[in-house]
Coordinates of C-alpha atoms and ligand atoms in Angstrom, one line a residue:
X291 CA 45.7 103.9 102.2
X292 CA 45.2 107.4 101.3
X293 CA 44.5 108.1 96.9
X294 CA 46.1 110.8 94.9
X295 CA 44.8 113.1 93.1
X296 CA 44.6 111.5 89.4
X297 CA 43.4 108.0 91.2
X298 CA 40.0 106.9 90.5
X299 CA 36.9 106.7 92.9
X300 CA 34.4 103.9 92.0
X301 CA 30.8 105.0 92.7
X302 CA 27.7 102.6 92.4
X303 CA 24.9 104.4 91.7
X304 CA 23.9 106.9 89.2
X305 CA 21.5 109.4 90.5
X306 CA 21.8 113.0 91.5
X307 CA 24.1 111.8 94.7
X308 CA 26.3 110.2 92.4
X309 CA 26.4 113.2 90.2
X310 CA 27.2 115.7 92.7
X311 CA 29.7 114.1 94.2
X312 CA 31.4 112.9 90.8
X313 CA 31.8 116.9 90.8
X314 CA 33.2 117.2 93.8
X315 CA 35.5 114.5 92.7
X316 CA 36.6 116.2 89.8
X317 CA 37.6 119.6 91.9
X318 CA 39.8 117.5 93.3
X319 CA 41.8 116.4 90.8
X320 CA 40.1 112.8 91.1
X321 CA 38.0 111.0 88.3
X322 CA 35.0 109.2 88.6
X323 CA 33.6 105.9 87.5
X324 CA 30.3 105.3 88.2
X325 CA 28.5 101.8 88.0
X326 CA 24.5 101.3 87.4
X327 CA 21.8 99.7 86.2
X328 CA 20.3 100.6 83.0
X329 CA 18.3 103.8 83.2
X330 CA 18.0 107.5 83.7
X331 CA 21.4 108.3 85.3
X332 CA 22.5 111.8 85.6
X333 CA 26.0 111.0 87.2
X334 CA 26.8 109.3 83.9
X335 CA 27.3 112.7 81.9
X336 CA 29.7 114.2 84.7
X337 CA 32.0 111.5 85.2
X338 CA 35.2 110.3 83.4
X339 CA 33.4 106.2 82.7
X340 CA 30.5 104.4 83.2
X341 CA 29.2 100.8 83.6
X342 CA 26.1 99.8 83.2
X343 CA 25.7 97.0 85.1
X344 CA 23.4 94.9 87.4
X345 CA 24.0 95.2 91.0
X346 CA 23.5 91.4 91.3
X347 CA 26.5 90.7 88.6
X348 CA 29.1 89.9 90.6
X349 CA 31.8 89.4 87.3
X350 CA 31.0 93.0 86.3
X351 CA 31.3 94.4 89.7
X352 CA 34.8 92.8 90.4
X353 CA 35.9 94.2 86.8
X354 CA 34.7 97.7 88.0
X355 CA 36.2 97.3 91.2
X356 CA 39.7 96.7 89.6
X357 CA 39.1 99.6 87.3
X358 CA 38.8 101.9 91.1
X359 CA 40.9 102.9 93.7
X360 CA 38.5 102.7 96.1
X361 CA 34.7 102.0 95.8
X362 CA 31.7 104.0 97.8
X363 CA 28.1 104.4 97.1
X364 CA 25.2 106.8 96.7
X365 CA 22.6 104.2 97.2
X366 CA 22.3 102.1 100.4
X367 CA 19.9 99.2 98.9
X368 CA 22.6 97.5 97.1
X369 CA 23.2 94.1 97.9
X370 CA 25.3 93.5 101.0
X371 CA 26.6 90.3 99.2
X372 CA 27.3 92.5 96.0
X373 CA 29.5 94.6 98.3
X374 CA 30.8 92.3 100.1
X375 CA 32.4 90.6 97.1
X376 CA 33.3 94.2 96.1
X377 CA 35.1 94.8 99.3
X378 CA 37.8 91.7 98.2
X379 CA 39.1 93.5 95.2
X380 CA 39.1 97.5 96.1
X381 CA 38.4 99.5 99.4
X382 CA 34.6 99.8 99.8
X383 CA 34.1 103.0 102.2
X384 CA 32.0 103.4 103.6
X385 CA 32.6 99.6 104.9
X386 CA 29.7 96.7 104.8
X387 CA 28.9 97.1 108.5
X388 CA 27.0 100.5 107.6
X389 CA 25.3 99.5 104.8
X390 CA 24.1 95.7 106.2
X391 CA 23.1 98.4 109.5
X392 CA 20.9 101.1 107.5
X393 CA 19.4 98.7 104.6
X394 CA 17.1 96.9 107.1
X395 CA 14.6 98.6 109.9
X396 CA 15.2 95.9 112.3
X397 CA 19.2 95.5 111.8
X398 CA 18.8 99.2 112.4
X399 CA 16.7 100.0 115.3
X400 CA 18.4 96.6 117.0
X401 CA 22.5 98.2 116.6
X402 CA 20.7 101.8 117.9
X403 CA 19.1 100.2 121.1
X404 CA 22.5 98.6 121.3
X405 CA 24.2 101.7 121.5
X406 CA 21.4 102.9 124.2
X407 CA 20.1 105.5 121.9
X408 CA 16.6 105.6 121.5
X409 CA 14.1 105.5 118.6
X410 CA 10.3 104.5 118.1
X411 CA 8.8 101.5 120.0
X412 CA 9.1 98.8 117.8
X413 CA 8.3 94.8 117.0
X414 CA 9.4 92.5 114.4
X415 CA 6.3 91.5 112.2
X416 CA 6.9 88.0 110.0
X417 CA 3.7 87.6 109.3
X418 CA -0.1 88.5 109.3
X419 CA -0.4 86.8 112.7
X420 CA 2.6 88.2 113.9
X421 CA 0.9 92.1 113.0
X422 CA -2.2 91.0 115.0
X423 CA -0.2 90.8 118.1
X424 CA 2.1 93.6 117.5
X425 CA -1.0 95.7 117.2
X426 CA -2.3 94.2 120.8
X427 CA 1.3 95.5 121.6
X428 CA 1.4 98.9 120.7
X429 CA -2.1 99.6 119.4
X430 CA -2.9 101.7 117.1
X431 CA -2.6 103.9 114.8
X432 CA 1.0 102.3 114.3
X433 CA 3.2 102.4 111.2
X434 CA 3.7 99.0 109.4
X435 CA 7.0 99.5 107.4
X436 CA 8.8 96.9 105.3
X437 CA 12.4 95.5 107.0
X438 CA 14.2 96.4 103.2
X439 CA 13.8 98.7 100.7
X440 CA 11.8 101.4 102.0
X441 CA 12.5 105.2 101.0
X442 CA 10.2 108.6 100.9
X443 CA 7.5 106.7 102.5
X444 CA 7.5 103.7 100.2
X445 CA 7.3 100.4 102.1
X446 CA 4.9 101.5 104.6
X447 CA 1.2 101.7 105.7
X448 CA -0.5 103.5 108.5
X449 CA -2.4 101.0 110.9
X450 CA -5.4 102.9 111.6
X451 CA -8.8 102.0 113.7
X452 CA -10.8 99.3 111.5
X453 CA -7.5 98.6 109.2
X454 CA -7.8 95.3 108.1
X455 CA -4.8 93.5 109.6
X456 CA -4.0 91.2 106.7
X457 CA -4.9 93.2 104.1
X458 CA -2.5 95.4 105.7
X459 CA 0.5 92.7 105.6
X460 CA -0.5 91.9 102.1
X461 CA -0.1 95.6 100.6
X462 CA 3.2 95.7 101.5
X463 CA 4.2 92.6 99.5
X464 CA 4.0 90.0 102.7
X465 CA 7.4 90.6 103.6
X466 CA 9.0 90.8 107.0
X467 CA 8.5 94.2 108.3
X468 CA 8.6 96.4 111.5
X469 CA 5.7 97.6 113.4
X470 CA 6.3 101.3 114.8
X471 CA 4.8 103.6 117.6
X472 CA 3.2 106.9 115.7
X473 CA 5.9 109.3 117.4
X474 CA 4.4 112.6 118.0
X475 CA 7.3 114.9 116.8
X476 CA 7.3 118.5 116.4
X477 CA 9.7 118.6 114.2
X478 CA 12.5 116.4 112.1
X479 CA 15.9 117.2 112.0
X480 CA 19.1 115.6 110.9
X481 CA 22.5 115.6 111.2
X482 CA 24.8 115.4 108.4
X483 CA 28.6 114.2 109.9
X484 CA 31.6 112.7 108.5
X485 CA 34.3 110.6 110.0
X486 CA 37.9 109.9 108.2
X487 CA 40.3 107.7 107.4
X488 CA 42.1 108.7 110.6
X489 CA 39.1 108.8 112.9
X490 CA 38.7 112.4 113.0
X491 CA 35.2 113.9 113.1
X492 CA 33.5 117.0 111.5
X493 CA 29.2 117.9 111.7
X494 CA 27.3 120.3 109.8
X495 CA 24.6 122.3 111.9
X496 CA 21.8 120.4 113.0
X497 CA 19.3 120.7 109.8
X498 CA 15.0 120.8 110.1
X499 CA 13.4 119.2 107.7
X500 CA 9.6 119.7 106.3
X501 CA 8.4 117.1 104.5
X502 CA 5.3 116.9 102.3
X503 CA 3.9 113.9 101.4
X504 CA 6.7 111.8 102.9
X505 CA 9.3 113.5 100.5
X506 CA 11.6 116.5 101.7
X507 CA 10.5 119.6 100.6
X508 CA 12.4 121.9 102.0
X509 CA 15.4 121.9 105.2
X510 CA 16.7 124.9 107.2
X511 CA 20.0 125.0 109.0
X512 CA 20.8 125.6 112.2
X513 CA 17.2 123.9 112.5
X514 CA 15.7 126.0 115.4
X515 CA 16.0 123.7 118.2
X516 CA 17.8 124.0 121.8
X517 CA 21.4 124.1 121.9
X518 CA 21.9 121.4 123.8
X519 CA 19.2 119.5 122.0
X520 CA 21.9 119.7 118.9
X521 CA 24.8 119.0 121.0
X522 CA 23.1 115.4 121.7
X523 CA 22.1 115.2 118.4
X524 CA 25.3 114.9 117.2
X525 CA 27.0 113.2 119.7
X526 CA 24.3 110.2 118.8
X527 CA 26.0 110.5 115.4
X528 CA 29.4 110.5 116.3
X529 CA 28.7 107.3 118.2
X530 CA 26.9 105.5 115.2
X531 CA 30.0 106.5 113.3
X532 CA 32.9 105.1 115.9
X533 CA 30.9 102.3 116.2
X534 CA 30.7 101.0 112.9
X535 CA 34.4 102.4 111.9
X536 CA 32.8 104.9 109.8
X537 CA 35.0 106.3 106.6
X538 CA 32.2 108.8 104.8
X539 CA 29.8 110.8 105.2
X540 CA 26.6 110.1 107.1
X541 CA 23.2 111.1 107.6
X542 CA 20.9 111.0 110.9
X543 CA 17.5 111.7 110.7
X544 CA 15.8 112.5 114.4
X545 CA 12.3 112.9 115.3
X546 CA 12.5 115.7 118.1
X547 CA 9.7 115.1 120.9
X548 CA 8.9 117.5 123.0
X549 CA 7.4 116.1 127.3
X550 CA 6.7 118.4 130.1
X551 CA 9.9 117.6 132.3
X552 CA 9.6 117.8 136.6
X553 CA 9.7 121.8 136.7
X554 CA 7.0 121.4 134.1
X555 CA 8.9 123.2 131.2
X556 CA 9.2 121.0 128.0
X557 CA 12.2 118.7 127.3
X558 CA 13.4 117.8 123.9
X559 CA 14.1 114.9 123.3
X560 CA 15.3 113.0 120.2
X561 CA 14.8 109.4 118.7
X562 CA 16.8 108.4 115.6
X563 CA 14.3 107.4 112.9
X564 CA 17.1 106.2 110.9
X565 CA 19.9 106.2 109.1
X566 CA 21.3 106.8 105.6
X567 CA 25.3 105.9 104.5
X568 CA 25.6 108.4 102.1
X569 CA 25.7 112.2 101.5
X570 CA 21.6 112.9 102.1
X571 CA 19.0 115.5 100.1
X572 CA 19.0 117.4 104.1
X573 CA 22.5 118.3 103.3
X574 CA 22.0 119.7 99.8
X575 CA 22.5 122.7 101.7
X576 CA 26.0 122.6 102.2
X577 CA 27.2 122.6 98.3
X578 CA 26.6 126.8 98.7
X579 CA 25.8 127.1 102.7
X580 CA 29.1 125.4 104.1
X581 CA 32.9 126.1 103.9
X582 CA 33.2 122.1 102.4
X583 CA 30.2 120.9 100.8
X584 CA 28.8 117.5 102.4
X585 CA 30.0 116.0 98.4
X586 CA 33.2 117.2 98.9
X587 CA 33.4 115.8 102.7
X588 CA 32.4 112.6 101.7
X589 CA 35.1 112.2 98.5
X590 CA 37.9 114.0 101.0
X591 CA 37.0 111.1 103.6
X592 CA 36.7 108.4 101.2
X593 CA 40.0 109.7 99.8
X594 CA 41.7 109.3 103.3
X595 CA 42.4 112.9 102.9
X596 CA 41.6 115.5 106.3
X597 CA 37.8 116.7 106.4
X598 CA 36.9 120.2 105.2
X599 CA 35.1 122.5 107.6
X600 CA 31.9 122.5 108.3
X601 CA 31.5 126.2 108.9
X602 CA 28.3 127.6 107.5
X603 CA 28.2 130.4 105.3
X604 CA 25.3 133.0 106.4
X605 CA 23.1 133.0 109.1
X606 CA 20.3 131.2 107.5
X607 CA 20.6 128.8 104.3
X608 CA 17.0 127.0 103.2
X609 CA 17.1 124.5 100.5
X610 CA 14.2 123.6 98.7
X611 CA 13.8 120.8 96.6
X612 CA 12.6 121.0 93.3
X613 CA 10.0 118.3 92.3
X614 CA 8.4 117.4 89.1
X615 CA 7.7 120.3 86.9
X616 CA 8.8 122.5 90.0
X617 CA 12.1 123.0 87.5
X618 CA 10.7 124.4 85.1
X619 CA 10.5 127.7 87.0
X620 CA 14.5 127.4 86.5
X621 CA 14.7 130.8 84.8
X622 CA 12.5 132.6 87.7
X623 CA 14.8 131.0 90.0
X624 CA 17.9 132.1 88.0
X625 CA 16.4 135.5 88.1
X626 CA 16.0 135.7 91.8
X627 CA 19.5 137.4 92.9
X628 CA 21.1 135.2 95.5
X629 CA 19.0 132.1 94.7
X630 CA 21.7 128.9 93.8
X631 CA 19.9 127.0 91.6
X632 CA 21.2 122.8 91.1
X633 CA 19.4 120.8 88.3
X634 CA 20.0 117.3 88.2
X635 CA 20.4 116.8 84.3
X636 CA 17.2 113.8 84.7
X637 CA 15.7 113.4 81.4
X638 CA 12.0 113.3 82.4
X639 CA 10.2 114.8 85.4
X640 CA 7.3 112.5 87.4
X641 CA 5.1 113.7 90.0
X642 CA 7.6 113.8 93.7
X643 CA 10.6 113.0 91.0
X644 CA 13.9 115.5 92.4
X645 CA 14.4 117.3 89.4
X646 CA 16.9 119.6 91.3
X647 CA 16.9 122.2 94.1
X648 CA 17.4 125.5 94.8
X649 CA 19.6 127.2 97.7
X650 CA 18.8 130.5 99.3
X651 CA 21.3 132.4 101.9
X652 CA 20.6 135.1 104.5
X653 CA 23.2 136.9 105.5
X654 CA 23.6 139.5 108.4
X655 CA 22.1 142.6 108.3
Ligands
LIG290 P1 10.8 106.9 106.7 O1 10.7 106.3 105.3 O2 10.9 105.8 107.7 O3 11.9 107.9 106.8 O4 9.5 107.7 106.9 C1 9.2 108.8 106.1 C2 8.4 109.9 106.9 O5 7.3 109.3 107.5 C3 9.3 110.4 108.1 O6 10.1 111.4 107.7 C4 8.1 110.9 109.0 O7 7.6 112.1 108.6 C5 7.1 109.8 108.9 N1 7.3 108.8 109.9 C6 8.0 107.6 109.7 N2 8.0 106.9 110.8 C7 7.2 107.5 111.7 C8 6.9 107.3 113.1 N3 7.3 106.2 113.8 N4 6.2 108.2 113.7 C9 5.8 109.4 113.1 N5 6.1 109.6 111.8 C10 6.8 108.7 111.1

């Protein structure tokens, strides 16, 4: 069922995601009320309540979810059981399918293969025995990464010559993880897409994204890639979404491989290296680079409202995130004409911490 404007969108999770698309929200005419643990949480100060709540209390989250017209969230490592139980009180969009997909590697790269789309050569890894002969598998270097809970590079270890196969395991916590083929990408690009209520579709431009230290630092869009390259890019999405009956938006990220094809020119070709069921920091762009901003996509489809477009203003937009102290250049940024400066309200910056980020447009000559 589609809301109204004055109906209330439930949101668990209260970090920057959550705040930017509590704003969205409230452009819209819709309020917000965002659940969370206990902590630093920005989306708190822009939206009409709060809970603070455990994601395991199941009594608080059914009270929340009678308090919402329809629940979503900016976080995919929530519990699935947590959202299951959700799901029998209020709408939960996007639906359990995507989240129990996209919280673990294996789930993940298993529905993919499923769909015939390709990613890196993996094997299930239970245990310390099970790595030794994963590694007579695919050899190494390899990346070891955790089946949950893994984000920016957290949850994983690089498998080199002389690594110490247990040790290895043990880092990691000794929990059941994926082993991984290095993939020997040129570059990383996402797409950021939405599907509605009503099964209609809408992608941004393919984005490339540079990442330093395993955390985005900055994404350009169109990324600067073959046409048809993008084409198949976001046709993989638009599968992943009718397949699991997608209401949101949702983020692809793609390592793009380049092999000499039979007239010996290179090929691109892409392999998903996974997926996020949320509004995603590559799409940051859109809030001052598209027509409909990826937040306002996401509340429109959630909302069972049509999709915005997805035009892009410009011919260029770059984002760059702002890390740590990187926000405290905020007034040189301010005073660079055309720069669109976003600060995420967080109340101390840490090393790699998003702080905020800053947008910058190029137009036609
Ligand atoms: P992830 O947390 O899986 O998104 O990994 C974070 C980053 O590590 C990616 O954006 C890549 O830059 C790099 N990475 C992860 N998996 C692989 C892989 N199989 N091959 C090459 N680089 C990878």
């Amino acid at each position: 069922m589609a809301l109204r404007p004055g109906n209330t969108i439930g949101i668990l999770g209260g970090g920057q995601l959550g705040r930017m698309l509590a704003m969205a929200a409230a452009e819209l005419g819709l309020k917000v009320h965002v659940y969370a643990p206990q902590g630093d949480n920005p989306a708190f100060e822009v939206a009409a309540h709060h809970t603070v709540g455990s994601f395991e209390d199941a009594d608080k989250l059914a009270e929340f979810g009678a308090a919402v017209d329809v629940a979503t969230y900016e976080f995919e490592n929530i519990p699935a059981s947590s959202v299951a139980a959700l799901a029998c009180v209020c709408p939960v969009r996007p639906a359990l399918p995507a989240l129990a997909a996209s919280q673990d590697r294996l789930a993940e790269k298993e529905f993919l293969g499923s769909l015939g789309i390709e990613t890196a050569t993996y094997v299930p890894v239970e245990d310390a025995g099970a790595l030794a002969r994963a590694v007579g598998k695919l050899g190494r270097p390899t990346i070891l990464k955790t089946r949950r809970l893994g984000y920016d590079g957290k949850g994983q270890i690089t498998v080199r010559e002389g690594s110490d196969l247990a040790a290895s395991f043990r880092s990691l916590g000794g929990v059941p993880a994926i082993l991984e083929s290095v993939v020997p990408f040129v570059k990383e690009v996402s797409v950021i897409a939405a599907r509605g209520l009503d099964g209609s579709f809408a992608a941004y431009d393919v984005t490339e994204n540079m990442h330093v230290n395993h955390i985005l630092s900055t994404s350009r869009a169109p990324a600067e890639i073959e046409s048809s390259t993008a084409e198949r890019a976001i046709t993989a999405a638009r599968r992943i979404a009718e397949a699991l009956d997608y209401v949101g938006v949702l983020a692809v990220e793609y390592f793009l491989v380049e092999e000499p094809g039979p007239d010996g020119r290179l090929d691109q070709k892409i392999k998903v290296n996974e997926i996020a069921p949320r509004v995603h920091n590559s799409g940051h762009w859109t809030l001052d680079g598209a027509l409909c901003s990826q937040f306002e996509q996401h509340i429109r489809a959630i909302a069972g409202w049509p999709l915005g477009s997805t035009e892009r203003r410009g011919t260029v937009v770059m984002m760059q995130n702002l890390l740590g102290d990187e926000a405290e250049n905020f007034a040189g940024i301010l005073a660079e004409p055309g720069a669109h400066l976003h600060l995420y309200g967080k109340a101390q910056a840490r090393p790699g911490r998003k702080m905020g980020h800053v947008t910058r447009i190029t137009r036609k000559a």
